[in-house]
Each structure stands twice: as C-alpha cells, then as structure tokens.
C-alpha cells in the first residue's frame, strides 16, 4: 500500500501570535477527519506554530550553536513536543494509532538543510499500520552545530524516501495566492517565476520562511515526480477530502 505524507501547518494548530497557545478545536477536528479519511499508510507532520517559533527566535537558534542558543534547545524542543503530544492524544481518541517521532532524535542537518534521516523506525511503524507523527524541530547541524528544521523540509525528504503517492500541506489559506488575490490552481516550472514574485512571508513569528519557503521545498519534490497539494486545513472537511482525493487548493507539479 502506498504512503500519503500530510503536513498540517503550525498556523492551523496554534495561535501564532501568542506563545505556546494551541487551537484545540482545530486539533480535535483534524484528528477526527484523519480518522474518517484514512485508507492508506500515513505519515503526519505538523508545524510548530507558537510552540517553537517564539522559543527559537528568543534564543536565536537560527544563528547556530553559541552560548545563547544552546540554552534554547530544550525549551524549543519541549514546546513542540508538547504540541505533538496534544495531537497524538486526539488521534488516539479518534481511533488512529499514532506515535511521536521527534526529528531531533533521527535527523542531522548540514548548513540548515536536512542531510540525513534515520528511516528505520518510520519504515517499521508504517509496515505495521501505525501512523508516525513528526514535526518541525530544533536539530543537530554538521556545520552550524544546531539549526531549525522546518516540517516543510521533512515533508520533501520523507516523501522521496517513501516514494509517497500523495503529499498534502494543510495551511490556514485556500492555496497559494497570486497578486490579484486569486488562488493559483497549479504551480509548475513554467510559472514558478511569477509565483515566487507574488509570495510573501506568513503572519506572526516564523523562522522558517512562510509560504515562500514551502513552495521552494515543494518544487524540489515536484522535480522528483511527487506532486503536492496546498489546501486550507481550517475548512472543515478538507483534511478528510485531501485523504480521499477530493480537496481543492494549489497543485504543485513538475512539467
Ligand atoms: C518550525 O517548524 C520548527 C520550530 C520553530 C521549532 P515549521 O516551520 O514546520 O512550523 P510552522 O508550520 O511554520 O509553524
């Protein structure tokens, strides 16, 4: 059975304007929708939102390892791990057997880019029908000491390693907007120049690049033959719709 990789952004699951503040109504609805729509193997990835971005900024984690940032590793990891626990709790309550996989423990970066991921645990769990739940995290970096690893980078790496059939990015917008505020239905190498021009960072505190960062990761994925859909995960029914193949948004694909 082929694998689906789904990321739900931190802006959906948390209030990005207020440190470590969850949006429990969205977490429980999304967990219920995953339960309703699930028919393939699933890897779920979630963003950090206000459980991580604030801490990462406060301790300057993107500056690499130094006397200040070293103090922020645990608070940042703990914050996002707390959010991860809330999500897994809700999945369990909806009958989805999900387990935490913390990127800090299985990923190494090089110059801020994901360099290696230990896939063993993920492969094994997936083969048993268990849903691994990963998240944006602080991670070891071969050159910088530490850095922030966004869920968007994790999506691309896992989707490639697992040869995913489908990748979804659930955000708090209906897709990628053009300058005229219309949703761009498809992004491919032929219109990427215009699209990048129209993109700007998302609201709140975001240390990993907002929508521009997402599209860059997804274009790379599209180049290796894996399409992805950016959709609104705040709209009820869209997460289960994505899993069933009926959700609308912006489709990112190769030419
Ligand atoms: C960020 O992860 C991780 C930390 C700041 C610890 P993401 O980049 O995937 O999070 P969101 O989706 O933007 O909140």
Coordinates of C-alpha atoms and ligand atoms in Angstrom, one line a residue:
X1 CA 0.0 0.0 0.0
X2 CA 1.4 3.4 -0.9
X3 CA 2.1 6.2 1.5
X4 CA 0.5 9.6 2.0
X5 CA 2.5 12.3 3.6
X6 CA 0.5 15.1 5.2
X7 CA 1.7 18.2 6.9
X8 CA -0.6 20.4 9.0
X9 CA 0.9 23.9 9.5
X10 CA 1.5 25.4 12.9
X11 CA -0.8 28.4 12.0
X12 CA -3.8 26.0 11.9
X13 CA -3.0 24.1 15.1
X14 CA -1.8 27.1 17.2
X15 CA -2.3 30.8 17.7
X16 CA 0.9 32.0 16.1
X17 CA 0.5 35.4 17.8
X18 CA 0.7 34.0 21.3
X19 CA 3.5 31.8 22.7
X20 CA 2.6 28.2 23.3
X21 CA -1.1 28.7 22.6
X22 CA -3.0 25.8 21.0
X23 CA -6.2 25.8 19.0
X24 CA -7.7 22.7 20.5
X25 CA -10.9 22.9 18.4
X26 CA -8.8 22.5 15.2
X27 CA -6.6 19.8 16.6
X28 CA -9.6 17.6 17.6
X29 CA -11.5 18.3 14.3
X30 CA -8.4 17.4 12.2
X31 CA -7.8 14.3 14.2
X32 CA -11.4 13.2 13.6
X33 CA -11.1 14.0 9.9
X34 CA -7.9 11.9 9.6
X35 CA -9.7 9.1 11.3
X36 CA -12.6 9.4 8.7
X37 CA -10.4 9.8 5.6
X38 CA -7.6 7.3 6.4
X39 CA -7.3 4.4 3.9
X40 CA -3.6 4.3 3.1
X41 CA -0.5 4.4 5.2
X42 CA 0.0 7.9 6.6
X43 CA 2.9 9.9 7.8
X44 CA 1.7 13.0 9.6
X45 CA 4.0 16.0 10.1
X46 CA 3.0 19.2 11.9
X47 CA 4.5 22.6 12.2
X48 CA 5.5 24.2 15.5
X49 CA 3.4 27.4 15.3
X50 CA 3.6 29.3 18.6
X51 CA 5.1 26.1 20.2
X52 CA 8.6 26.6 18.9
X53 CA 8.9 29.6 16.6
X54 CA 8.7 32.0 19.6
X55 CA 11.3 30.0 21.6
X56 CA 13.6 29.6 18.5
X57 CA 13.5 33.4 18.0
X58 CA 14.0 34.2 21.7
X59 CA 17.2 32.1 21.8
X60 CA 18.4 32.8 18.3
X61 CA 18.5 29.2 17.3
X62 CA 18.9 30.1 13.6
X63 CA 22.3 31.7 14.4
X64 CA 23.8 28.2 15.0
X65 CA 25.3 26.9 18.3
X66 CA 26.5 29.6 20.7
X67 CA 26.2 30.5 24.4
X68 CA 22.6 31.8 24.0
X69 CA 21.2 29.3 21.5
X70 CA 22.4 26.3 23.5
X71 CA 20.0 27.3 26.3
X72 CA 17.1 27.3 23.8
X73 CA 17.5 23.7 22.5
X74 CA 15.4 22.1 25.3
X75 CA 12.8 24.8 25.7
X76 CA 12.2 24.8 21.9
X77 CA 12.1 21.0 21.6
X78 CA 9.9 20.7 24.7
X79 CA 7.4 23.3 23.3
X80 CA 6.9 21.4 20.0
X81 CA 6.9 18.1 21.7
X82 CA 4.0 19.3 23.9
X83 CA 2.0 20.2 20.8
X84 CA 2.9 16.8 19.3
X85 CA 1.5 15.1 22.4
X86 CA -1.8 17.0 22.1
X87 CA -2.1 15.9 18.5
X88 CA -1.3 12.3 19.2
X89 CA -3.8 12.3 22.1
X90 CA -6.6 13.5 19.8
X91 CA -5.6 11.0 17.1
X92 CA -5.8 8.2 19.7
X93 CA -9.1 9.4 20.9
X94 CA -10.4 9.1 17.4
X95 CA -9.0 5.5 17.0
X96 CA -5.9 6.4 15.0
X97 CA -2.9 4.7 16.4
X98 CA -0.2 7.3 16.1
X99 CA 3.2 7.7 17.7
X100 CA 5.7 10.5 18.1
X101 CA 8.9 10.6 16.1
X102 CA 11.0 13.6 17.1
X103 CA 13.2 14.8 14.3
X104 CA 15.8 16.0 16.9
X105 CA 16.4 12.3 17.5
X106 CA 16.6 11.0 13.9
X107 CA 17.7 13.9 11.7
X108 CA 21.0 15.7 11.0
X109 CA 21.3 18.9 9.1
X110 CA 24.2 20.4 7.1
X111 CA 24.1 24.2 6.7
X112 CA 20.4 24.3 7.6
X113 CA 19.4 21.6 5.1
X114 CA 18.3 18.1 6.0
X115 CA 21.4 15.9 5.4
X116 CA 20.3 12.5 6.8
X117 CA 17.2 10.9 8.3
X118 CA 17.2 7.5 10.0
X119 CA 14.2 5.9 8.3
X120 CA 14.3 2.6 10.2
X121 CA 11.7 3.4 12.8
X122 CA 9.4 5.1 10.4
X123 CA 9.5 2.2 7.9
X124 CA 8.9 -0.4 10.6
X125 CA 5.9 1.5 12.1
X126 CA 4.3 2.2 8.7
X127 CA 4.6 -1.5 7.8
X128 CA 2.5 -2.2 11.0
X129 CA -0.2 0.3 10.1
X130 CA 0.9 2.8 12.8
X131 CA 1.0 6.5 12.0
X132 CA 4.3 8.2 12.7
X133 CA 3.8 11.8 13.7
X134 CA 6.8 14.1 13.1
X135 CA 7.1 17.9 13.5
X136 CA 9.3 20.9 12.8
X137 CA 12.1 20.8 15.4
X138 CA 15.5 22.0 16.5
X139 CA 18.1 19.7 15.1
X140 CA 21.8 19.0 15.1
X141 CA 23.7 20.6 12.2
X142 CA 27.1 19.3 11.0
X143 CA 28.3 22.8 10.1
X144 CA 26.3 25.2 12.4
X145 CA 26.0 23.0 15.5
X146 CA 22.3 23.4 15.6
X147 CA 19.5 24.9 13.5
X148 CA 15.8 24.8 13.0
X149 CA 14.4 22.1 10.8
X150 CA 11.0 23.0 9.3
X151 CA 8.3 20.5 8.7
X152 CA 8.4 21.5 5.1
X153 CA 11.9 20.2 4.7
X154 CA 10.8 17.0 6.4
X155 CA 7.9 16.5 4.0
X156 CA 10.2 16.6 1.0
X157 CA 12.7 14.2 2.5
X158 CA 10.2 11.7 3.7
X159 CA 8.0 11.8 0.6
X160 CA 11.1 11.0 -1.5
X161 CA 12.4 8.3 0.8
X162 CA 9.0 6.6 1.0
X163 CA 8.1 7.3 -2.7
X164 CA 4.8 8.8 -1.5
X165 CA 1.9 8.8 -3.9
X166 CA 0.4 12.0 -2.5
X167 CA 1.6 14.9 -0.4
X168 CA -0.6 17.4 1.3
X169 CA 0.1 20.7 3.0
X170 CA -2.7 21.9 5.2
X171 CA -2.4 25.6 5.8
X172 CA -4.7 28.4 7.0
X173 CA -5.3 29.7 3.5
X174 CA -7.1 28.2 0.5
X175 CA -3.9 27.7 -1.5
X176 CA -1.2 30.0 -3.0
X177 CA -2.5 33.5 -3.9
X178 CA -1.5 35.4 -6.9
X179 CA -1.0 39.2 -6.7
X180 CA -4.7 39.7 -7.7
X181 CA -5.7 37.6 -4.6
X182 CA -6.9 34.8 -6.8
X183 CA -5.8 31.2 -5.9
X184 CA -3.2 29.9 -8.3
X185 CA -4.6 26.5 -9.2
X186 CA -1.3 24.9 -10.4
X187 CA 2.3 25.7 -10.0
X188 CA 5.0 24.1 -12.2
X189 CA 8.4 25.1 -13.5
X190 CA 6.6 27.1 -16.3
X191 CA 5.1 29.7 -13.9
X192 CA 7.3 29.5 -10.8
X193 CA 9.0 32.8 -11.6
X194 CA 5.7 34.7 -11.5
X195 CA 4.5 32.8 -8.4
X196 CA 7.6 33.5 -6.3
X197 CA 7.3 37.2 -7.1
X198 CA 3.8 37.1 -5.6
X199 CA 4.7 35.4 -2.4
X200 CA 5.4 37.0 0.9
X201 CA 6.1 35.6 4.4
X202 CA 3.1 34.4 6.6
X203 CA 1.9 36.4 9.5
X204 CA 3.2 36.1 13.1
X205 CA 6.6 34.9 14.1
X206 CA 8.0 32.4 11.5
X207 CA 11.7 31.5 11.4
X208 CA 11.4 29.1 8.5
X209 CA 10.3 31.2 5.6
X210 CA 6.4 31.2 5.4
X211 CA 4.8 30.3 2.1
X212 CA 7.9 31.1 0.0
X213 CA 9.9 28.5 2.0
X214 CA 7.1 26.0 1.5
X215 CA 6.9 26.4 -2.3
X216 CA 10.7 26.1 -2.6
X217 CA 10.6 22.7 -0.8
X218 CA 7.6 21.5 -2.8
X219 CA 9.0 22.5 -6.2
X220 CA 12.0 20.4 -5.4
X221 CA 9.7 17.5 -4.6
X222 CA 7.7 18.1 -7.8
X223 CA 11.0 17.9 -9.8
X224 CA 11.5 14.3 -8.5
X225 CA 8.0 13.4 -9.7
X226 CA 5.9 13.8 -6.5
X227 CA 3.1 16.3 -6.7
X228 CA 1.7 18.1 -3.7
X229 CA -1.5 20.0 -2.8
X230 CA -1.5 23.1 -0.7
X231 CA -5.0 23.4 0.8
X232 CA -6.9 25.1 3.7
X233 CA -6.9 22.8 6.7
X234 CA -9.1 25.2 8.6
X235 CA -12.0 24.5 6.3
X236 CA -14.0 21.6 7.8
X237 CA -13.9 18.5 5.5
X238 CA -10.7 19.5 3.7
X239 CA -8.4 17.2 5.6
X240 CA -10.6 14.1 5.1
X241 CA -11.2 15.4 1.5
X242 CA -7.5 15.5 0.8
X243 CA -7.0 11.9 2.1
X244 CA -9.9 10.8 -0.2
X245 CA -8.6 12.9 -3.2
X246 CA -11.5 15.4 -3.3
X247 CA -10.0 18.5 -1.9
X248 CA -9.2 21.7 -3.8
X249 CA -6.2 24.0 -3.4
X250 CA -2.9 24.7 -5.3
X251 CA -1.4 21.7 -7.0
X252 CA 2.4 21.8 -7.4
X253 CA 3.8 19.5 -10.0
X254 CA 6.6 19.1 -12.5
X255 CA 6.2 19.9 -16.2
Ligands
LIG1 C1 9.3 25.1 12.8 O1 8.6 24.1 12.1 C2 10.1 24.4 13.9 C3 10.5 25.3 15.1 C4 10.4 26.6 15.1 C5 10.9 24.6 16.2 P1 7.7 24.6 10.9 O2 8.4 25.6 10.0 O3 7.3 23.3 10.2 O4 6.4 25.2 11.6 P2 5.2 26.0 11.1 O5 4.3 25.2 10.2 O6 5.8 27.2 10.2 O7 4.5 26.5 12.3

